[in-house]
Short mmCIF file of C-alpha atoms in Angstrom, two decimals:
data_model
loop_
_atom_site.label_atom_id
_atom_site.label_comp_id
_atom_site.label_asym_id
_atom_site.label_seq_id
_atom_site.Cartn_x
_atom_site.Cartn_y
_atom_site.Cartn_z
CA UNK A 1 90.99 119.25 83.44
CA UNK A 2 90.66 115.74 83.22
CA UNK A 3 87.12 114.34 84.13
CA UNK A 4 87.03 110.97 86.07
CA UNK A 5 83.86 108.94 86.10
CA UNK A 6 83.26 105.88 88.41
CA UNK A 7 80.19 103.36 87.89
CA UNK A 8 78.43 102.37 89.86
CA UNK A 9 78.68 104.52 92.67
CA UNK A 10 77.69 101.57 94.95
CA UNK A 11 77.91 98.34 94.44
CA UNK A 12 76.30 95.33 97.05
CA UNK A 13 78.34 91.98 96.35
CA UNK A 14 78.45 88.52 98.48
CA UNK A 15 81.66 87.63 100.26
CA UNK A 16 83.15 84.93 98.07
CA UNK A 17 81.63 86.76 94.72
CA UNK A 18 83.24 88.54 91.91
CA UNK A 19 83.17 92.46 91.69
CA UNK A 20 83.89 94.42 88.84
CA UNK A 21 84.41 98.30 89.19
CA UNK A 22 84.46 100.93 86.89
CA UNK A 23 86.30 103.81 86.06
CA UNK A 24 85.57 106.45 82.58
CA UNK A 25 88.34 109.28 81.84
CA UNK A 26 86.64 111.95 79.80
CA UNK A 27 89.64 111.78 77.61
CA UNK A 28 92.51 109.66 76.70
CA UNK A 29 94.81 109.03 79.37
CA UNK A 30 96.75 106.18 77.77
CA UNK A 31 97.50 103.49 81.02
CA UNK A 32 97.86 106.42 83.61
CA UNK A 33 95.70 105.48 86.09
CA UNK A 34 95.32 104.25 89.52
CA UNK A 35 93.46 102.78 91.76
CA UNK A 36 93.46 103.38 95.80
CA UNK A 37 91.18 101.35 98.34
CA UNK A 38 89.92 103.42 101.15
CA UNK A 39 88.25 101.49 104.00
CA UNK A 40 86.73 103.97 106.83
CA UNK A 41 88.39 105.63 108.97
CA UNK A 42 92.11 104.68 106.67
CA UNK A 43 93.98 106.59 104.64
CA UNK A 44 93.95 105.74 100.97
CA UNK A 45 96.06 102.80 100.02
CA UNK A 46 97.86 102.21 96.66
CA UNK A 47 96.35 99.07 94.66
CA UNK A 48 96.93 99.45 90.74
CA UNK A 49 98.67 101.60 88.61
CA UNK A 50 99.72 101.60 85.10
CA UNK A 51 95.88 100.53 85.01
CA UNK A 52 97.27 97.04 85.47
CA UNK A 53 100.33 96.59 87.96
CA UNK A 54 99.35 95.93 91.40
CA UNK A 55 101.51 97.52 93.71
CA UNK A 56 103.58 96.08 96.33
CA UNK A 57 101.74 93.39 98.26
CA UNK A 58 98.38 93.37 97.15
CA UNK A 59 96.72 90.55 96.90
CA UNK A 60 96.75 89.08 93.15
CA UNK A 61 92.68 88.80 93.47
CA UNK A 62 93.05 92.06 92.22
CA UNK A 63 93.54 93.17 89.00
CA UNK A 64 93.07 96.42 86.59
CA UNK A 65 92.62 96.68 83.07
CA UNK A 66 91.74 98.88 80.63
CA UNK A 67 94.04 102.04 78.79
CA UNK A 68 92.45 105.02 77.16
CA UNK A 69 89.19 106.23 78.15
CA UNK A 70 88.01 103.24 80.02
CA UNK A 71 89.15 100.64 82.96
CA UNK A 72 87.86 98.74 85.34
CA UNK A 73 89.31 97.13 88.57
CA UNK A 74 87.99 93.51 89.56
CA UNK A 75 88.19 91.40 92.90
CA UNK A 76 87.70 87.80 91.88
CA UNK A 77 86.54 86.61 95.14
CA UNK A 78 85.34 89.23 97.94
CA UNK A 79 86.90 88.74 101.16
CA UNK A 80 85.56 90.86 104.31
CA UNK A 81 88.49 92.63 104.80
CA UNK A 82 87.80 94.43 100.96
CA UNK A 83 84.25 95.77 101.25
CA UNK A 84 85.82 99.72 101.31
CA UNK A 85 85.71 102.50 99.08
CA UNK A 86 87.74 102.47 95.31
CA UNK A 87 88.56 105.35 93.56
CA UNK A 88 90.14 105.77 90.86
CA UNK A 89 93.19 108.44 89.70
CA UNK A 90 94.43 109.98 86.50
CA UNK A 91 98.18 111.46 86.43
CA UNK A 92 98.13 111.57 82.68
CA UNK A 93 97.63 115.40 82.34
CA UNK A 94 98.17 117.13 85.53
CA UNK A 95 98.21 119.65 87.05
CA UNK A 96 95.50 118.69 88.66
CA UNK A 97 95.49 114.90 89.60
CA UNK A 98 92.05 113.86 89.33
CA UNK A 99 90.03 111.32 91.53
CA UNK A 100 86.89 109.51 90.65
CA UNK A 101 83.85 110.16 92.76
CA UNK A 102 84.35 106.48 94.28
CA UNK A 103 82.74 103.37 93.79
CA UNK A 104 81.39 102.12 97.23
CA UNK A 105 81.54 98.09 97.31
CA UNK A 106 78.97 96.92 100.10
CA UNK A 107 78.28 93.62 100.82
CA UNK A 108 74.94 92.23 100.09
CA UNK B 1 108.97 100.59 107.09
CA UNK B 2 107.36 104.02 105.26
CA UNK B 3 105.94 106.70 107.32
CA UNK B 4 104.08 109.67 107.00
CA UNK B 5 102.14 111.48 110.25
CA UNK B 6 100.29 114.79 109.88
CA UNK B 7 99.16 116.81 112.43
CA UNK B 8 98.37 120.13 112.82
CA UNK B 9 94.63 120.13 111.69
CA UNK B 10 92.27 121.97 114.09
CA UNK B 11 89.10 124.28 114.60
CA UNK B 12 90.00 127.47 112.82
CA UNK B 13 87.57 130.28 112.14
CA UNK B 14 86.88 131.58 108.40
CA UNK B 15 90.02 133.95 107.33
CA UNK B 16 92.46 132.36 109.61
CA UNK B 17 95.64 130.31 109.22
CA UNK B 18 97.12 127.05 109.95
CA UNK B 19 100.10 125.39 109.26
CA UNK B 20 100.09 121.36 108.97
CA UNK B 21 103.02 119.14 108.89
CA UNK B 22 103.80 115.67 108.22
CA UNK B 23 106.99 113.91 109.42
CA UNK B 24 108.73 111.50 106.94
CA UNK B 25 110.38 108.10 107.96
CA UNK B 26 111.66 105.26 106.42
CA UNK B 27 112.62 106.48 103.09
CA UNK B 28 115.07 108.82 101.96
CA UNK B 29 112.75 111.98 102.56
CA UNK B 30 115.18 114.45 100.51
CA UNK B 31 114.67 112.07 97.03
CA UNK B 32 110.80 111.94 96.78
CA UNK B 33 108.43 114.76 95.75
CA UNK B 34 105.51 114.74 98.13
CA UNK B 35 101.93 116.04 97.65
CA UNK B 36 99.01 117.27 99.96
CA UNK B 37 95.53 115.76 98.96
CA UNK B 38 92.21 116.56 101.08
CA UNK B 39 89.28 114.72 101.33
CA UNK B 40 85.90 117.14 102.36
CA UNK B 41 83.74 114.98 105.01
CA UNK B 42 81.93 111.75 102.51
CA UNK B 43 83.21 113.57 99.64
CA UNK B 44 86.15 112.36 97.11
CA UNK B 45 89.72 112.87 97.13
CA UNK B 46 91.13 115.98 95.71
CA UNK B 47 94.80 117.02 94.79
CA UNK B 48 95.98 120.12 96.43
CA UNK B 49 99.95 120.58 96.09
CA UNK B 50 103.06 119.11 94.71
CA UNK B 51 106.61 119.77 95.61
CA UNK B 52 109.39 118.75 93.97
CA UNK B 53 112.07 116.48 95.91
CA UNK B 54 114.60 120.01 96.65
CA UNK B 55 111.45 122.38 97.06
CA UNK B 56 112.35 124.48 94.24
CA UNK B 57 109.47 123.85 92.28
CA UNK B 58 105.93 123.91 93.53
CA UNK B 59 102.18 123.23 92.02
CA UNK B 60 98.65 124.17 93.14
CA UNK B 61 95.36 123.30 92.69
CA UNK B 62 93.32 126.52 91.61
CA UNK B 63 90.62 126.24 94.47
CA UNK B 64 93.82 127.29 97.45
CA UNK B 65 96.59 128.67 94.89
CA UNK B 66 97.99 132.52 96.13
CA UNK B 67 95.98 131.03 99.84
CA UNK B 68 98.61 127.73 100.49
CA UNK B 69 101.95 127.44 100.30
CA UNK B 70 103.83 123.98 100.18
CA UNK B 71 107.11 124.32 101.64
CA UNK B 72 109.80 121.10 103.19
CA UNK B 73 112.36 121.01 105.01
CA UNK B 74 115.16 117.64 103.88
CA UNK B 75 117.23 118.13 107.12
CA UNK B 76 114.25 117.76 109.36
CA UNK B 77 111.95 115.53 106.76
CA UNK B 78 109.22 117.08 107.62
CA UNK B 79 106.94 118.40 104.75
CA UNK B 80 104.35 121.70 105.69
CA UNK B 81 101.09 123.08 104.57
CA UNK B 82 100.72 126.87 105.42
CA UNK B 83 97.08 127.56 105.11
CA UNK B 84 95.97 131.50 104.97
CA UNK B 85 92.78 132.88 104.34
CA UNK B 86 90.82 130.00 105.01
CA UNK B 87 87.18 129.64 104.13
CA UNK B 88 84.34 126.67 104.89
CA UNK B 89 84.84 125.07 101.65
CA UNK B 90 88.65 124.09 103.04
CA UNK B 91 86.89 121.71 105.73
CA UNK B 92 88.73 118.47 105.25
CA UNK B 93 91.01 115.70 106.14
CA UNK B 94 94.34 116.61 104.66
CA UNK B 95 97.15 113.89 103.45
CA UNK B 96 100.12 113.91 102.85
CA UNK B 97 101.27 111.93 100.26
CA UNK B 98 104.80 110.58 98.74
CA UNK B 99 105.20 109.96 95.16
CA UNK B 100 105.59 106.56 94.02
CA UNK B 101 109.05 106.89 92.21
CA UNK B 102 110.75 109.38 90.17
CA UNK B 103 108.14 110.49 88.30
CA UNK B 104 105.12 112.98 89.85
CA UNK B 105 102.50 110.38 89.15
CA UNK B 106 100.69 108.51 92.04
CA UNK B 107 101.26 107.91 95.35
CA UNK B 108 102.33 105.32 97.00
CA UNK B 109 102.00 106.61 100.45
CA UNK B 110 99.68 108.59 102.63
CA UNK B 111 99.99 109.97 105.84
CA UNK B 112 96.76 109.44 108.38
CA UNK B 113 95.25 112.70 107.91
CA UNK B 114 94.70 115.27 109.84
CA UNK B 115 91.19 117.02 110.28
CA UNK B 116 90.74 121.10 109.13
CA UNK B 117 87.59 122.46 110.53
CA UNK B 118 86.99 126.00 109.39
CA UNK B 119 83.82 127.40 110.81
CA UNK B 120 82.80 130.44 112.54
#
């Protein structure tokens, strides 16, 4: 089983400010990953896959990179509306699918 | 527009059974594989089955396989959870999910959730 490893787990940013999230695979999962935005209460919503495509309508302050062992997902200026809860997703080697532990972005 | 309500959750006592559900719309239901993931109260999200688009193939996580079967029905598009032998460690929000394309790689849609409570 694949291993997912998010840093940090929280993060406190100012609205306006850039955010960079984290996201380790404890092996080599080539560009297979995802990232979903969970604000409280929601379900999970689809931001990034192919560690860099944004998926339909999401803003293009977002933005993944990364391939292999390690990505990262930044917001290049914090709204309000994005202060949530990231994880992060391997489907390079399933079954299982594998979710980070979640990278909490708070702001400061 | 895409979507996906569950329901079904509820206050079920260790060792019992529940079935969820979760009614497709705005897609064609009978082309998609879908998946369940649950989500244990401030804890992270975990896979927990995959079916493929004509139900004839079917994956499980370890923690709930020979406990949960994932079953659909195309002419209704309504995807289902049977739950048996439930213990406290099932406690959870459970999604439905539809895949994003062709492939059984992410998901591109959830469902709201419905809660599981198992406790005696």
């Amino acid at each position: 089983e694949i291993v997912m490893t998010q840093s940090p787990a929280t993060l406190s940013v100012s609205p306006g400010e850039r955010a960079t999230l984290s996201c380790r695979a404890s092996q080599s999962i080539s560009s297979n990953l995802a990232w979903y935005q969970q604000r409280p209460g929601q379900a999970p919503r689809l931001l990034i896959y192919g560690a860099s495509t944004r998926a339909t309508g999401v803003p293009a302050r977002f933005s993944g990179s990364g391939s292999g062992t390690e990505f990262s997902l930044t917001i290049s200026s914090l709204q309000s509306e994005d202060f949530a809860v990231y994880y992060c997703q391997q489907y390079s080697n399933w079954p299982p699918y594998t979710f980070g532990q979640g990278t909490k972005l708070e702001i400061k | 527009e895409v979507q996906l309500l569950d329901s079904g959750g509820g206050f079920i006592q260790p060792g019992g059974s529940l079935r969820l559900s979760c009614a497709a719309s705005g897609f064609t239901f009978s082309s998609y594989a879908m998946a369940w993931v649950r989500q244990a109260p401030g804890k992270t999200l975990e896979w927990v089955s995959t079916i493929s688009a004509g139900g004839g193939t079917t994956y499980y996580a370890d923690s709930v396989k020979g406990r949960f079967t994932i079953s659909r029905d195309n002419s209704k598009n309504t995807l289902y959870l049977q739950m048996s032998s439930l213990r406290g460690e099932d406690t959870a929000t459970y999604y439905c999910a539809k895949y994003h394309g062709n492939t059984w790689d992410l998901f591109d849609y959830w469902g709201q959730g419905t809660l599981v409570t198992v406790s005696s």
